[in-house]
GROMACS .gro file of N, CA, C and O in nm:
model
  528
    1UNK      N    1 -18.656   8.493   6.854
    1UNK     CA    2 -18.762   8.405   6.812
    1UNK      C    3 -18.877   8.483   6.747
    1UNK      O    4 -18.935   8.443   6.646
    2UNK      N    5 -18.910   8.613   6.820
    2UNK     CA    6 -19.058   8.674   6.773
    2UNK      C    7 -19.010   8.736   6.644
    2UNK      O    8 -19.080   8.750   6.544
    3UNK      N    9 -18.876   8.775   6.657
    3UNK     CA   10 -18.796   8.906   6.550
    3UNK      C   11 -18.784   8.790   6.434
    3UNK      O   12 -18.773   8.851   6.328
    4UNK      N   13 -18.779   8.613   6.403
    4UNK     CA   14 -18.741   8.569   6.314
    4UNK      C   15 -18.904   8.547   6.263
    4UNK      O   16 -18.930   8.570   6.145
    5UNK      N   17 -18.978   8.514   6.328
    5UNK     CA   18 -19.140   8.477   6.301
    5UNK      C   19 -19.202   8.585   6.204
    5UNK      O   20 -19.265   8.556   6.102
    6UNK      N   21 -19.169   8.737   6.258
    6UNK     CA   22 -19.188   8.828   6.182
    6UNK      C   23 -19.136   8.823   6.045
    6UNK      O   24 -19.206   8.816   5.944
    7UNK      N   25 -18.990   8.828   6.051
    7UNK     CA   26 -18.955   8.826   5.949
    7UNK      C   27 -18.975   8.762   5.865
    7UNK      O   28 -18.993   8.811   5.753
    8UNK      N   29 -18.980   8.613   5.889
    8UNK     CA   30 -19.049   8.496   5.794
    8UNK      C   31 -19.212   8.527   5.753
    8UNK      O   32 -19.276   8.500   5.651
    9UNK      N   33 -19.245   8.586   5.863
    9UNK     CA   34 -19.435   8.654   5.739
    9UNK      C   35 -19.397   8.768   5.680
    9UNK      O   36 -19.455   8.771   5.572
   10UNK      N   37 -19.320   8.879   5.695
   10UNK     CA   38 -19.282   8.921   5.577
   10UNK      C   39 -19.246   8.863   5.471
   10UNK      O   40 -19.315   8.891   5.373
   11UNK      N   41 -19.174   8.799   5.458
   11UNK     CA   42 -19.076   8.744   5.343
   11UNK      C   43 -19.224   8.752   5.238
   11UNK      O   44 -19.255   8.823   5.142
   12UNK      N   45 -19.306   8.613   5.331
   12UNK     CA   46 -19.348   8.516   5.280
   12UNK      C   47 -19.493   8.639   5.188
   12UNK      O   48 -19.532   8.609   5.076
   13UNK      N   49 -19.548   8.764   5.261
   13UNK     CA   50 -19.598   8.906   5.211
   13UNK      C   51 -19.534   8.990   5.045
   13UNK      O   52 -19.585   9.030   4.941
   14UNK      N   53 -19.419   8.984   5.095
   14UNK     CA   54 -19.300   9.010   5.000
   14UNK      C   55 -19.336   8.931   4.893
   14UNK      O   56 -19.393   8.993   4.803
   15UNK      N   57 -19.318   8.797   4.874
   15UNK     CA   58 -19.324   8.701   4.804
   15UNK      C   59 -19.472   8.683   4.735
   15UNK      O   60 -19.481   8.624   4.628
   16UNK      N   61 -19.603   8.743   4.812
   16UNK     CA   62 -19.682   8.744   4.746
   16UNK      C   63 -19.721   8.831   4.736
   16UNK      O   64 -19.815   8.831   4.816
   17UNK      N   65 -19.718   8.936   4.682
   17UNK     CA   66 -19.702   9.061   4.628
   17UNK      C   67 -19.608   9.027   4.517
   17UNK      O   68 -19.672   9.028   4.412
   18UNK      N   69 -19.524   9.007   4.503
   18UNK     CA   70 -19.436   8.974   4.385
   18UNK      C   71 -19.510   8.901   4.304
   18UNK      O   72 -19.559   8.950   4.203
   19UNK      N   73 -19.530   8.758   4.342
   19UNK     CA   74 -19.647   8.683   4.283
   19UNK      C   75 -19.722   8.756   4.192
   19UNK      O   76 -19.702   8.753   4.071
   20UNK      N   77 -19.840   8.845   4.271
   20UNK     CA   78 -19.886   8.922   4.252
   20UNK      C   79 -19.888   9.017   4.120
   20UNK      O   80 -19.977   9.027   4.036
   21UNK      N   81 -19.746   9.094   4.126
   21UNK     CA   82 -19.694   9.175   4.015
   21UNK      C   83 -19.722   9.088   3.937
   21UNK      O   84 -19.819   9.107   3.863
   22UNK      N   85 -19.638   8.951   3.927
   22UNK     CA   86 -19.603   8.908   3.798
   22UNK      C   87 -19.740   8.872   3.750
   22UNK      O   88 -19.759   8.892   3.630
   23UNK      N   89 -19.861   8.811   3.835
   23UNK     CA   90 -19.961   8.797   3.728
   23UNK      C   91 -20.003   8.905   3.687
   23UNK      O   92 -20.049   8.908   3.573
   24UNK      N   93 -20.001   9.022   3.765
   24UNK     CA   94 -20.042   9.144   3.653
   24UNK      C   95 -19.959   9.146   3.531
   24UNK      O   96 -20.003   9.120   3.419
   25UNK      N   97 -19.845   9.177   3.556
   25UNK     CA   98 -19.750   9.164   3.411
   25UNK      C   99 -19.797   9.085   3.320
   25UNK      O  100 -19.821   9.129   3.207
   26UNK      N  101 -19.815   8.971   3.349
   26UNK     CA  102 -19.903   8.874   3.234
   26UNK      C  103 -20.018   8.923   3.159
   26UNK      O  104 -20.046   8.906   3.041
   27UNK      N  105 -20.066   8.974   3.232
   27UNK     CA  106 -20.167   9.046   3.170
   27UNK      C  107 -20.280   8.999   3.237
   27UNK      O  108 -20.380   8.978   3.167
   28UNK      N  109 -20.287   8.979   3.355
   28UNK     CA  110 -20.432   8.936   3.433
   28UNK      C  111 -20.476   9.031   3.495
   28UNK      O  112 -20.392   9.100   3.553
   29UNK      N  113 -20.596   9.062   3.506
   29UNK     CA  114 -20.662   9.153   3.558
   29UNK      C  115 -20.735   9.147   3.702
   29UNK      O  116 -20.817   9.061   3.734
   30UNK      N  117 -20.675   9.289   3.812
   30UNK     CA  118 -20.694   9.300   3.907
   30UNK      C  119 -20.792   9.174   3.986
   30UNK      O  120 -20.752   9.098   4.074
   31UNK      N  121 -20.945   9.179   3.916
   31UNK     CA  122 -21.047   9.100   3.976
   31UNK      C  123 -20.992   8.929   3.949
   31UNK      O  124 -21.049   8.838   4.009
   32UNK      N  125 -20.872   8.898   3.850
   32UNK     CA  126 -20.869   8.770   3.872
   32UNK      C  127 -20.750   8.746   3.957
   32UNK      O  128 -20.745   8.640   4.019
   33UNK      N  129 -20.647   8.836   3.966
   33UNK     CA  130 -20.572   8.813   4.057
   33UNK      C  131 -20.676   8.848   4.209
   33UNK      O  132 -20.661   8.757   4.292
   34UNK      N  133 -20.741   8.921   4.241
   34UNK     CA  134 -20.821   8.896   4.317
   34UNK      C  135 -20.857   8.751   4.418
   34UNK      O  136 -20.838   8.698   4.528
   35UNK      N  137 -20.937   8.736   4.262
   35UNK     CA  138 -21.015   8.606   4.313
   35UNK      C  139 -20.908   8.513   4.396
   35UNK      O  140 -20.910   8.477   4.514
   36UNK      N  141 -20.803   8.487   4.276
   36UNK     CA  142 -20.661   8.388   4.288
   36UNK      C  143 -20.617   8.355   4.463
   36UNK      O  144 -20.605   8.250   4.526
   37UNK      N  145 -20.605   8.472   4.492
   37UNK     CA  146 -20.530   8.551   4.652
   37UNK      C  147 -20.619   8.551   4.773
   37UNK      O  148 -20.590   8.566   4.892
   38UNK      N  149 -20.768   8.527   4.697
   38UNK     CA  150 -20.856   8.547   4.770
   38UNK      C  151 -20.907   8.656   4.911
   38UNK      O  152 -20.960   8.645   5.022
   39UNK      N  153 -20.846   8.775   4.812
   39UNK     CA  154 -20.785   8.885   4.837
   39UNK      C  155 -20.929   9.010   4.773
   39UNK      O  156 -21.010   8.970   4.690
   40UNK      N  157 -20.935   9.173   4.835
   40UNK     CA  158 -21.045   9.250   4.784
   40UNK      C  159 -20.993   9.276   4.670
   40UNK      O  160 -20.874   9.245   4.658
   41UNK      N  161 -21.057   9.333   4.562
   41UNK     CA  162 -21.004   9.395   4.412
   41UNK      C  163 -20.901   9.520   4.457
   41UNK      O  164 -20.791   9.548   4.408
   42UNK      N  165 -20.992   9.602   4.595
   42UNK     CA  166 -20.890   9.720   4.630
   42UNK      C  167 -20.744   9.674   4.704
   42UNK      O  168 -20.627   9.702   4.677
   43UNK      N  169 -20.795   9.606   4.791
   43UNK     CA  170 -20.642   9.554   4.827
   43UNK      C  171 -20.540   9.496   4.721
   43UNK      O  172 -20.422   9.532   4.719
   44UNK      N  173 -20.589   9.410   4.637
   44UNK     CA  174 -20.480   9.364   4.536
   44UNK      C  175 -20.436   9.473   4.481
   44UNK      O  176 -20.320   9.461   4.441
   45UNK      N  177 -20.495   9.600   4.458
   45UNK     CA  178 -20.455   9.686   4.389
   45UNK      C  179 -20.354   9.771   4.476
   45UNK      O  180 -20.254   9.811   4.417
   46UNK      N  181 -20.370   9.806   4.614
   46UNK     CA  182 -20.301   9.870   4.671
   46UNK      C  183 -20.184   9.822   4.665
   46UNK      O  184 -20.091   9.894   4.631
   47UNK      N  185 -20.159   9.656   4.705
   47UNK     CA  186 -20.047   9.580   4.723
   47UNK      C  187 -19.954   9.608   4.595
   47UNK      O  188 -19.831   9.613   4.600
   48UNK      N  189 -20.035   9.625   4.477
   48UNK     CA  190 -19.969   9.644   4.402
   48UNK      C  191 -19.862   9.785   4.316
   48UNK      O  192 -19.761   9.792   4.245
   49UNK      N  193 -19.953   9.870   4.374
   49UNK     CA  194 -19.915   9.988   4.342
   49UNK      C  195 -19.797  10.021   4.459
   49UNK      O  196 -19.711  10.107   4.444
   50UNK      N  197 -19.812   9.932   4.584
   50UNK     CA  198 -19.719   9.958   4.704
   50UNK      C  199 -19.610   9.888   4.639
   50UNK      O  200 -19.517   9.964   4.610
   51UNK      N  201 -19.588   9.743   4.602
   51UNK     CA  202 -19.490   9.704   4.577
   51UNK      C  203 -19.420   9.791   4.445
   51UNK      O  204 -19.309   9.841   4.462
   52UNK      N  205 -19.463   9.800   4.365
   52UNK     CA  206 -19.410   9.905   4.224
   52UNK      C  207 -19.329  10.003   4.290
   52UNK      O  208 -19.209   9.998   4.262
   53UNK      N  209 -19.371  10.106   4.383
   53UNK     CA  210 -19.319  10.209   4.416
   53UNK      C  211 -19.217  10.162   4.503
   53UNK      O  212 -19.126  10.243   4.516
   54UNK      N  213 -19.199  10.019   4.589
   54UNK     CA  214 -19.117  10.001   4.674
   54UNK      C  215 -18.984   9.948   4.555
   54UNK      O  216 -18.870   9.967   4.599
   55UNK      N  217 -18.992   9.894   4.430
   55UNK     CA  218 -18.900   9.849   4.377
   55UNK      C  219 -18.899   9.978   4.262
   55UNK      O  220 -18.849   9.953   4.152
   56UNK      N  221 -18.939  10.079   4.280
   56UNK     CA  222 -18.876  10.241   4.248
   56UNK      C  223 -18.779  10.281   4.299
   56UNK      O  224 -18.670  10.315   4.253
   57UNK      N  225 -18.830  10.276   4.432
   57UNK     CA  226 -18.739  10.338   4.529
   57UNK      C  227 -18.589  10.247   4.545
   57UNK      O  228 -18.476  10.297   4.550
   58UNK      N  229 -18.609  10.162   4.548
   58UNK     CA  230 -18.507  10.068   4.527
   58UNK      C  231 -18.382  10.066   4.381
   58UNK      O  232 -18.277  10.009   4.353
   59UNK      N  233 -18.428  10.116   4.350
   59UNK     CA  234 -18.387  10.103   4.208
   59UNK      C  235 -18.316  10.263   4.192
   59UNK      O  236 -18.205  10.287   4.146
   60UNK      N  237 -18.402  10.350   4.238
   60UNK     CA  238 -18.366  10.524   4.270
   60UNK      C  239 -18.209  10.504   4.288
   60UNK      O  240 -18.150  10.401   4.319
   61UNK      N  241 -18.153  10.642   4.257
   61UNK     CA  242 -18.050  10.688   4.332
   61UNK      C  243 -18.057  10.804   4.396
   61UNK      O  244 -17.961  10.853   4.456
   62UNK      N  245 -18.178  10.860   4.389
   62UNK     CA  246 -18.208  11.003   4.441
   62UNK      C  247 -18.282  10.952   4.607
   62UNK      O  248 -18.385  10.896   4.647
   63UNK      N  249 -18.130  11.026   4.678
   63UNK     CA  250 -18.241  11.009   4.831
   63UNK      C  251 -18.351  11.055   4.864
   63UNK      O  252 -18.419  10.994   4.947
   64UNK      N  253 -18.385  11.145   4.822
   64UNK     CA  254 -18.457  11.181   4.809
   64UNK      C  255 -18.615  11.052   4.779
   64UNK      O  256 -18.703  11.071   4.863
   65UNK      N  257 -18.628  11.005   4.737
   65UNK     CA  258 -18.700  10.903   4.661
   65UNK      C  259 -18.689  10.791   4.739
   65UNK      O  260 -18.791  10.725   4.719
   66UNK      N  261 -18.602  10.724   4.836
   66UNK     CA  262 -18.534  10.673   4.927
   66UNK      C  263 -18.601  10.657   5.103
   66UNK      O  264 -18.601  10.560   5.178
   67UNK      N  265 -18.655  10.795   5.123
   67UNK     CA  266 -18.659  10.809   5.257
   67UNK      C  267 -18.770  10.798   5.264
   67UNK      O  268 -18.838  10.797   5.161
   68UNK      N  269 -18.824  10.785   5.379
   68UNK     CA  270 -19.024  10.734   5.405
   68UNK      C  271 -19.114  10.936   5.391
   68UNK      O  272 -19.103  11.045   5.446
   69UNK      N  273 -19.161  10.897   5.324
   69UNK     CA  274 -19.248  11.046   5.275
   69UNK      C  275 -19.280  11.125   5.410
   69UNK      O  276 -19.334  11.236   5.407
   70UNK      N  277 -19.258  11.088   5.480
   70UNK     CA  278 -19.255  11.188   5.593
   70UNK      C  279 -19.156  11.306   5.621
   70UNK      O  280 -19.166  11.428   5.625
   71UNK      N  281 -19.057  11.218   5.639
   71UNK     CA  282 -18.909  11.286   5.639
   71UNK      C  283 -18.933  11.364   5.520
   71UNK      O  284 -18.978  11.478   5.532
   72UNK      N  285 -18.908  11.312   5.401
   72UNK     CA  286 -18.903  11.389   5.251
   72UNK      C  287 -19.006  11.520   5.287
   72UNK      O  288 -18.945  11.627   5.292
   73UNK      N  289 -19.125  11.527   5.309
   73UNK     CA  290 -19.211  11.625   5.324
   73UNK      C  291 -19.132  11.753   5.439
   73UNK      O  292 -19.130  11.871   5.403
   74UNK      N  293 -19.079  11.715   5.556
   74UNK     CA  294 -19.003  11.744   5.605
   74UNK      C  295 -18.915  11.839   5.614
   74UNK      O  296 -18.890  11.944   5.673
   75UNK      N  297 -18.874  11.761   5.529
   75UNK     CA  298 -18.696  11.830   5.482
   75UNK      C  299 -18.771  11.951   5.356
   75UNK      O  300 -18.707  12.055   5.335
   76UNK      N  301 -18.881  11.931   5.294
   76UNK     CA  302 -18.901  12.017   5.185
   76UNK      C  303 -18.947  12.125   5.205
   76UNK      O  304 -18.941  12.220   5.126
   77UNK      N  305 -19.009  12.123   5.330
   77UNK     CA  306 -19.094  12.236   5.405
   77UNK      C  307 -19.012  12.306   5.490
   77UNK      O  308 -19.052  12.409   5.544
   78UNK      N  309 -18.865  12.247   5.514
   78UNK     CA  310 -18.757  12.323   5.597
   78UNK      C  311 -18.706  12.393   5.486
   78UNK      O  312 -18.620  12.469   5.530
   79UNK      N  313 -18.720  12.409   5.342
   79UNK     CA  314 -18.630  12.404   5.244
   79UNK      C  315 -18.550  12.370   5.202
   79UNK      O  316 -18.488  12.421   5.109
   80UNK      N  317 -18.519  12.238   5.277
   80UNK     CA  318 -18.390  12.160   5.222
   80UNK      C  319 -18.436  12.087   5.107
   80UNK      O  320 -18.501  11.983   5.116
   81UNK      N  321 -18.398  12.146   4.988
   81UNK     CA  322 -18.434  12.049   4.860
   81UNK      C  323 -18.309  11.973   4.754
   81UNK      O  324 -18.319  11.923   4.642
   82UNK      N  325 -18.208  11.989   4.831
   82UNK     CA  326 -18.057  11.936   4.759
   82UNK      C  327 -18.028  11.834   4.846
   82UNK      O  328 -18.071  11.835   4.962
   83UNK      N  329 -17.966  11.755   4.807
   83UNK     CA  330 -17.892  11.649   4.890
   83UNK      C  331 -17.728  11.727   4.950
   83UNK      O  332 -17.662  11.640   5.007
   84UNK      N  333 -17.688  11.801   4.951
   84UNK     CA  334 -17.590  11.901   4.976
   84UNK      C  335 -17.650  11.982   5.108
   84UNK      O  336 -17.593  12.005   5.215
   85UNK      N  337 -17.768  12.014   5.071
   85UNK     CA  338 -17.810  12.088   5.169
   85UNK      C  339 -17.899  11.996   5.302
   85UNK      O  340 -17.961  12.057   5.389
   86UNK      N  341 -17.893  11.906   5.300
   86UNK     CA  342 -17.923  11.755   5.355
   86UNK      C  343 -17.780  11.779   5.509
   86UNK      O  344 -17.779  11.799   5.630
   87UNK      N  345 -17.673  11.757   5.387
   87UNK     CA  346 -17.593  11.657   5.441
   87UNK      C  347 -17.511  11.815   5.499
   87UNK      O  348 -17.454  11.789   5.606
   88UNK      N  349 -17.497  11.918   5.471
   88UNK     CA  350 -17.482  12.018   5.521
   88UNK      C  351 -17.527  12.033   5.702
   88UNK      O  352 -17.449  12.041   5.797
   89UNK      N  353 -17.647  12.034   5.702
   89UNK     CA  354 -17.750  12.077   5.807
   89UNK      C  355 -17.764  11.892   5.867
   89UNK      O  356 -17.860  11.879   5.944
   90UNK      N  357 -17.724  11.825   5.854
   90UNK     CA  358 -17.668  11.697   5.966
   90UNK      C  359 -17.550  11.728   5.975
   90UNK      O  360 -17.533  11.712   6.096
   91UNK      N  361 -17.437  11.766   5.929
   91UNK     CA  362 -17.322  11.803   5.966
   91UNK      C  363 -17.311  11.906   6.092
   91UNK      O  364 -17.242  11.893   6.193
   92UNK      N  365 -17.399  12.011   6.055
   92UNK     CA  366 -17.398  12.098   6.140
   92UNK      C  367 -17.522  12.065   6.286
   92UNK      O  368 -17.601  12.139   6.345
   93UNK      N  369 -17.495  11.946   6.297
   93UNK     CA  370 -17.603  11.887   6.406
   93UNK      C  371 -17.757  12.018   6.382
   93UNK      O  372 -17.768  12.062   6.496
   94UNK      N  373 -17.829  12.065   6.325
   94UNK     CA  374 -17.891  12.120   6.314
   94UNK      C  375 -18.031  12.015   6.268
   94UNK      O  376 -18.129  12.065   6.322
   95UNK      N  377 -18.065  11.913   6.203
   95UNK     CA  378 -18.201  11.863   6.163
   95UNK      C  379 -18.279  11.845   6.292
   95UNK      O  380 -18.399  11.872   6.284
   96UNK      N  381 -18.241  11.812   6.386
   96UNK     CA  382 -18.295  11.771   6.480
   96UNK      C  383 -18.345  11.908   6.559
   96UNK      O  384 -18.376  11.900   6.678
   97UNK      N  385 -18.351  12.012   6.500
   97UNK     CA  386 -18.437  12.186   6.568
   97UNK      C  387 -18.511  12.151   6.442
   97UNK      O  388 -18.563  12.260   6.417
   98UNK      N  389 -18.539  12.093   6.372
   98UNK     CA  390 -18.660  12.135   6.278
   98UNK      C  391 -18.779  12.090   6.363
   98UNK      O  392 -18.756  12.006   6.450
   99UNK      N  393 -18.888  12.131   6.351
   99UNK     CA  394 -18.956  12.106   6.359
   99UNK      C  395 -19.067  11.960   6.345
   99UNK      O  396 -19.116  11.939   6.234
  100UNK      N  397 -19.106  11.856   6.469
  100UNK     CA  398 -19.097  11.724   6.338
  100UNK      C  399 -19.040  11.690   6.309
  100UNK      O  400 -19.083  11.638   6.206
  101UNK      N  401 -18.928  11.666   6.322
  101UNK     CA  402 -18.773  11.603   6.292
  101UNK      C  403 -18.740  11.559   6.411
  101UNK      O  404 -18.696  11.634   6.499
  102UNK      N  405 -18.767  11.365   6.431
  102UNK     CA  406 -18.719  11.329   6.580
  102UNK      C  407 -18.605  11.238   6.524
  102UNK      O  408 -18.545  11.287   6.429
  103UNK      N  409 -18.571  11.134   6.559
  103UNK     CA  410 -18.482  11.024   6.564
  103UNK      C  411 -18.491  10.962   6.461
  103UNK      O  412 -18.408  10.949   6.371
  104UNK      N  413 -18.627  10.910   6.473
  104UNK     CA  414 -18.676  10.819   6.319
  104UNK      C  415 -18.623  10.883   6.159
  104UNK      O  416 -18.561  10.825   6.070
  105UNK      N  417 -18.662  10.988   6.165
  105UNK     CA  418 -18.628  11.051   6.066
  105UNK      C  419 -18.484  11.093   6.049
  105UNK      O  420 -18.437  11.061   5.940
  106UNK      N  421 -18.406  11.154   6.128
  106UNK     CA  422 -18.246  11.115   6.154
  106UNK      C  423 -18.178  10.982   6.125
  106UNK      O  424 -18.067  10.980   6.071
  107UNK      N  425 -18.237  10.878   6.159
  107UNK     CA  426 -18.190  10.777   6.116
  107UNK      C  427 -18.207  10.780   5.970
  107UNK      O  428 -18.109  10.785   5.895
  108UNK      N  429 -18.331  10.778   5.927
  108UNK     CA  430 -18.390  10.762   5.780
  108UNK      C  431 -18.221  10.819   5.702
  108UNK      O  432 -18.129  10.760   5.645
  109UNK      N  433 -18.246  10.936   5.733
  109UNK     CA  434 -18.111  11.063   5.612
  109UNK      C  435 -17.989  10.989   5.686
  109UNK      O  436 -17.895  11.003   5.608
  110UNK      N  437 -17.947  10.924   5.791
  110UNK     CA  438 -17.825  10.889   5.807
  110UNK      C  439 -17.813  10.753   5.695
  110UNK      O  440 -17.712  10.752   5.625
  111UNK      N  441 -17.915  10.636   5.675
  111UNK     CA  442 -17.913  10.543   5.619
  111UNK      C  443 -17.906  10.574   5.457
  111UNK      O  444 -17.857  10.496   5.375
  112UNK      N  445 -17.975  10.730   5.419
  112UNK     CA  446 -17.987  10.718   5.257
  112UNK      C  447 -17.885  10.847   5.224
  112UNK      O  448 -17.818  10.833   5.122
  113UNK      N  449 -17.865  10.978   5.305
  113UNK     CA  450 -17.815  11.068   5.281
  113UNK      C  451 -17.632  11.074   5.341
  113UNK      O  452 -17.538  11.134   5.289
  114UNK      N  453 -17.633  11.005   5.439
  114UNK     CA  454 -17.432  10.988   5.481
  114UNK      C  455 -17.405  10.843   5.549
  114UNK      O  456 -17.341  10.819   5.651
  115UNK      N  457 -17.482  10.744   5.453
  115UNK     CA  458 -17.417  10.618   5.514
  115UNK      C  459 -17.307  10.630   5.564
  115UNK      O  460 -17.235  10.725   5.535
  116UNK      N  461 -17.257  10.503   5.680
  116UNK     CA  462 -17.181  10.522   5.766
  116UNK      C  463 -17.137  10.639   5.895
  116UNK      O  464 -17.027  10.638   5.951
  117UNK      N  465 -17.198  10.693   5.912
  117UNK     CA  466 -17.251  10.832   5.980
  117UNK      C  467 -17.384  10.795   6.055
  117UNK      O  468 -17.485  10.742   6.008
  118UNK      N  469 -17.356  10.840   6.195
  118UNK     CA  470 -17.440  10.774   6.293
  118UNK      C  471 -17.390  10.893   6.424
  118UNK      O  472 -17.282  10.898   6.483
  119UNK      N  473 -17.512  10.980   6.440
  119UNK     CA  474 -17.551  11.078   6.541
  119UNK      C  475 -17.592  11.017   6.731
  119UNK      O  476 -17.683  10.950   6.779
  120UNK      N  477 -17.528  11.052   6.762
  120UNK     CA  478 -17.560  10.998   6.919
  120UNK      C  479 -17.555  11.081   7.007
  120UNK      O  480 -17.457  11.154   7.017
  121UNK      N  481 -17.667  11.089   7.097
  121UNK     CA  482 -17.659  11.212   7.222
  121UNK      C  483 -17.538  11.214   7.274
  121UNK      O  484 -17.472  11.110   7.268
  122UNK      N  485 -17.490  11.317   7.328
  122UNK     CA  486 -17.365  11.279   7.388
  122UNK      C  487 -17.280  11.304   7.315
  122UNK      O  488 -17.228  11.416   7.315
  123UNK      N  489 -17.246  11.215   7.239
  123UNK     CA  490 -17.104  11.212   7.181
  123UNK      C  491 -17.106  11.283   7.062
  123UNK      O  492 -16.997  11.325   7.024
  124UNK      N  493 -17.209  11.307   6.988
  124UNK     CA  494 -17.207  11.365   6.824
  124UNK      C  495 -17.217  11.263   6.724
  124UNK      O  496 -17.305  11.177   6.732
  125UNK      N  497 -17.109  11.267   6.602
  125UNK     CA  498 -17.150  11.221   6.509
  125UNK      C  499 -17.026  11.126   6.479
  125UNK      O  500 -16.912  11.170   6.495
  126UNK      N  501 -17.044  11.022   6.445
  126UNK     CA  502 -16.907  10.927   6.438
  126UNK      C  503 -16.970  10.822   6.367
  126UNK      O  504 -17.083  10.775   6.371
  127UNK      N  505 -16.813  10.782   6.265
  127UNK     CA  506 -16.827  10.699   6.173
  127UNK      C  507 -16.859  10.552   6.185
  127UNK      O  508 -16.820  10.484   6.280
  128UNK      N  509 -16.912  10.518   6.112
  128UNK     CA  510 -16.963  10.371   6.161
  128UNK      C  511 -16.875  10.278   6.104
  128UNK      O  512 -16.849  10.174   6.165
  129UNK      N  513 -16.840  10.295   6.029
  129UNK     CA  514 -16.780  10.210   5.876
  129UNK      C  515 -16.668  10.239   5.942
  129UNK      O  516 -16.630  10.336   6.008
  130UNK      N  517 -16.593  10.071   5.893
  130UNK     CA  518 -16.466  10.030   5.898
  130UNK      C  519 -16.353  10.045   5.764
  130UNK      O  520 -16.349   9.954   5.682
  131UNK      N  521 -16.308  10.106   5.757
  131UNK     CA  522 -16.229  10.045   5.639
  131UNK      C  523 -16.108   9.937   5.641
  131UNK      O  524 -16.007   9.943   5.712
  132UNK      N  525 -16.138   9.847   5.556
  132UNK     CA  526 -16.072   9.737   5.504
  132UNK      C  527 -15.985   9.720   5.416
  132UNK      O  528 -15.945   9.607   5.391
   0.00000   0.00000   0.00000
């Protein structure tokens, strides 16, 4: 019940932000989409520059570009700057000794860097995906 409530004020966030874009695209300017939303000039602007970059990332094929800037910072400061060298060093159960590197971020590179691949205490690393 609480998990669908959420989701339905996202959507409905989602949806205006999109809104949003498109009157910029038109060519309306920040302070009148503003007014419109009844929304600050800075917030409309944030929303907007947030949604752009979220339908970047979306659009990306570089995991890199993909994962929440944390992780990415992360992995860059370990020197992992290849997607090879990613999927290397989760193979070798090793991300999780970096430093700053807990679960959250493990999940993140399992979802963008070896879909279907799913790490578990205990047992290791096992495939998620079925084939059909």
């Amino acid at each position: 019940m609480i998990v669908d409530e959420i989701d339905r004020e996202r959507k409905l966030l989602r949806q205006r932000d999109e809104a949003m874009m498109a009157l910029r695209a038109a060519g309306k300017s920040y302070a009148d989409i503003a007014r419109e939303f009844g929304m600050s000039l800075e917030n409309v602007r944030k929303r907007i520059q947030f949604t752009q970059r979220q339908q970047q990332m979306e659009r990306s094929t570089n995991p890199f570009e993909k994962i929440l800037p944390t992780t990415a910072r992360i992995l860059k400061l370990s020197g992992l700057n290849t997607v090879q060298q990613v999927v290397e060093r989760y193979f070798a159960k090793e991300l999780l000794t970096i430093h700053g590197f807990g679960f959250k971020a493990l999940r993140d590179v399992e979802k963008h860097f070896v879909p279907g691949y799913r790490y578990q205490r205990g047992i290791g690393i096992t495939q998620t995906t079925t084939l059909a």
